[in-house]
Amino acid sequence: MLLKDVCVLEVVSCGRDTRISEAAQLMRERHCGDLVVVDDPRGERVPAGILTDRDIVVEVLGKGLDPATTTVAEVMTRTLAIALDTEGTDVAIERMRQHGVRRLPVVNHAGGLVGIFTLDDALRLNATHALELIDVAAKGLEHERRTRR
């Protein structure tokens, strides 16, 4: 299955110069635990990093930094694993495993942000497939019972 078919398309993002207090408010308003930090926030939105609620707690509050003056660029994760929207979910899951990340921004061939694929998305997708396989096995047994009387 291709990422463009399963990734979350409404990605909450911000620019590098966003203050941490603004980023936290955005997370609260949009009910999310991460922001994809982008260059050109009003245009192509090219991923530059990611900021999580954990980053805010550990890197800002834990270090006594002022959320009103600290920018996202100062604490965001810059080493960013990304995926192309034309890649399969199996490739994305392997990339997440290799990089030890729970979130992959999904980009188009121009590098613009189109979505995000998360560990929760992968678990949901695989749980759905597991249930479908259980159903196949159950129907196979039922078919055998009916045809071998």
Coordinates of C-alpha atoms in Angstrom, one line a residue:
M1 CA 0.0 0.0 0.0
L2 CA 1.4 3.4 -0.9
L3 CA 1.9 6.1 1.7
K4 CA -0.1 8.7 -0.3
D5 CA -3.1 6.4 0.2
V6 CA -2.8 6.0 4.0
C7 CA -0.8 8.9 5.5
V8 CA -2.5 11.7 7.4
L9 CA -2.8 14.6 5.0
E10 CA -3.7 17.4 7.4
V11 CA -0.2 17.9 8.9
V12 CA 0.2 20.6 11.5
S13 CA 3.3 22.5 10.8
C14 CA 5.2 25.7 11.8
G15 CA 8.2 27.6 10.8
R16 CA 11.6 27.6 12.5
D17 CA 11.1 31.0 14.0
T18 CA 7.9 30.0 15.8
R19 CA 8.2 30.5 19.6
I20 CA 7.9 27.4 21.8
S21 CA 4.9 29.0 23.6
E22 CA 3.2 29.4 20.2
A23 CA 4.1 25.9 19.1
A24 CA 2.6 24.5 22.3
Q25 CA -0.6 26.5 21.8
L26 CA -0.8 25.1 18.3
M27 CA -0.4 21.6 19.5
R28 CA -3.2 22.2 22.1
E29 CA -5.5 23.7 19.6
R30 CA -5.0 21.0 16.9
H31 CA -4.8 18.1 19.5
C32 CA -1.5 16.8 18.3
G33 CA 1.8 15.9 19.9
D34 CA 4.1 17.0 17.2
L35 CA 4.7 19.7 14.6
V36 CA 6.6 19.3 11.3
V37 CA 8.9 22.3 11.1
V38 CA 9.0 23.5 7.6
D39 CA 10.8 26.1 5.5
D40 CA 8.4 28.2 3.4
P41 CA 5.4 27.6 5.8
R42 CA 2.9 29.3 3.4
G43 CA 4.3 27.7 0.2
E44 CA 5.8 24.3 -0.6
R45 CA 6.4 23.5 3.1
V46 CA 9.7 21.6 2.8
P47 CA 10.4 19.7 6.1
A48 CA 13.3 20.9 8.1
G49 CA 12.7 19.2 11.4
I50 CA 10.2 18.0 13.8
L51 CA 9.1 19.2 17.3
T52 CA 7.4 16.9 19.7
D53 CA 5.6 17.6 23.0
R54 CA 8.5 15.6 24.6
D55 CA 11.0 18.0 23.1
I56 CA 9.2 20.9 24.8
V57 CA 9.2 19.2 28.1
V58 CA 12.8 17.8 28.0
E59 CA 14.6 20.5 26.0
V60 CA 12.8 23.7 27.1
L61 CA 11.1 23.2 30.4
G62 CA 13.6 20.6 31.7
K63 CA 16.5 23.0 30.9
G64 CA 14.7 26.1 32.3
L65 CA 14.5 27.9 29.0
D66 CA 11.8 30.5 28.4
P67 CA 9.1 29.2 26.1
A68 CA 8.2 32.8 25.2
T69 CA 11.6 33.5 23.8
T70 CA 13.0 30.1 22.7
T71 CA 12.3 29.3 19.1
V72 CA 11.4 25.9 17.6
A73 CA 14.7 26.0 15.6
E74 CA 16.7 25.9 18.9
V75 CA 15.2 22.6 20.1
M76 CA 13.7 20.8 17.1
T77 CA 15.1 17.5 15.9
R78 CA 17.0 18.4 12.7
T79 CA 18.0 14.9 11.6
L80 CA 14.8 14.0 9.8
A81 CA 13.8 10.7 8.3
I82 CA 11.3 11.3 5.6
A83 CA 9.4 9.1 3.0
L84 CA 8.1 9.7 -0.5
D85 CA 4.4 9.6 -1.0
T86 CA 5.0 6.9 -3.7
E87 CA 6.8 4.5 -1.3
G88 CA 5.1 1.6 0.2
T89 CA 4.1 1.3 3.9
D90 CA 6.6 -1.6 4.3
V91 CA 9.5 0.7 3.2
A92 CA 8.3 3.4 5.6
I93 CA 8.0 1.0 8.6
E94 CA 11.5 -0.3 7.9
R95 CA 12.8 3.3 7.7
M96 CA 11.1 4.1 11.0
R97 CA 12.8 1.0 12.6
Q98 CA 16.2 1.9 11.1
H99 CA 16.1 5.5 12.4
G100 CA 14.3 4.7 15.7
V101 CA 11.5 7.3 14.9
R102 CA 7.8 7.2 15.5
R103 CA 6.9 9.7 12.8
L104 CA 7.8 10.1 9.1
P105 CA 6.9 13.3 7.2
V106 CA 5.7 12.3 3.8
V107 CA 6.9 14.4 0.8
N108 CA 6.2 14.6 -2.9
H109 CA 9.0 14.4 -5.5
A110 CA 9.5 18.2 -5.2
G111 CA 10.3 17.7 -1.5
G112 CA 7.0 19.4 -0.3
L113 CA 5.2 18.1 2.7
V114 CA 2.0 16.2 1.8
G115 CA 1.4 14.2 4.9
I116 CA 2.7 12.3 7.9
F117 CA 2.9 8.5 8.6
T118 CA 3.1 7.6 12.3
L119 CA 3.7 4.5 14.4
D120 CA 0.0 4.6 15.3
D121 CA -0.9 4.6 11.6
A122 CA 1.3 1.6 11.0
L123 CA -0.2 -0.3 14.0
R124 CA -3.7 0.5 12.9
L125 CA -3.0 -0.7 9.3
N126 CA -1.3 -3.9 10.4
A127 CA -4.1 -4.6 13.0
T128 CA -6.6 -4.3 10.2
H129 CA -4.7 -6.7 8.0
A130 CA -4.3 -9.1 10.8
L131 CA -8.1 -9.1 11.4
E132 CA -8.6 -9.7 7.6
L133 CA -6.3 -12.7 7.7
I134 CA -8.1 -14.1 10.7
D135 CA -11.4 -13.7 8.8
V136 CA -9.8 -15.5 5.8
A137 CA -8.7 -18.4 8.0
A138 CA -12.2 -18.7 9.7
K139 CA -14.0 -18.6 6.3
G140 CA -11.6 -21.3 5.0
L141 CA -12.5 -23.6 7.9
E142 CA -16.2 -22.9 7.5
H143 CA -15.9 -23.7 3.7
E144 CA -14.1 -26.9 4.5
R145 CA -16.8 -28.0 7.0
R146 CA -19.5 -27.4 4.5
T147 CA -17.9 -29.1 1.5
R148 CA -16.5 -32.2 3.3
R149 CA -19.6 -33.6 5.0

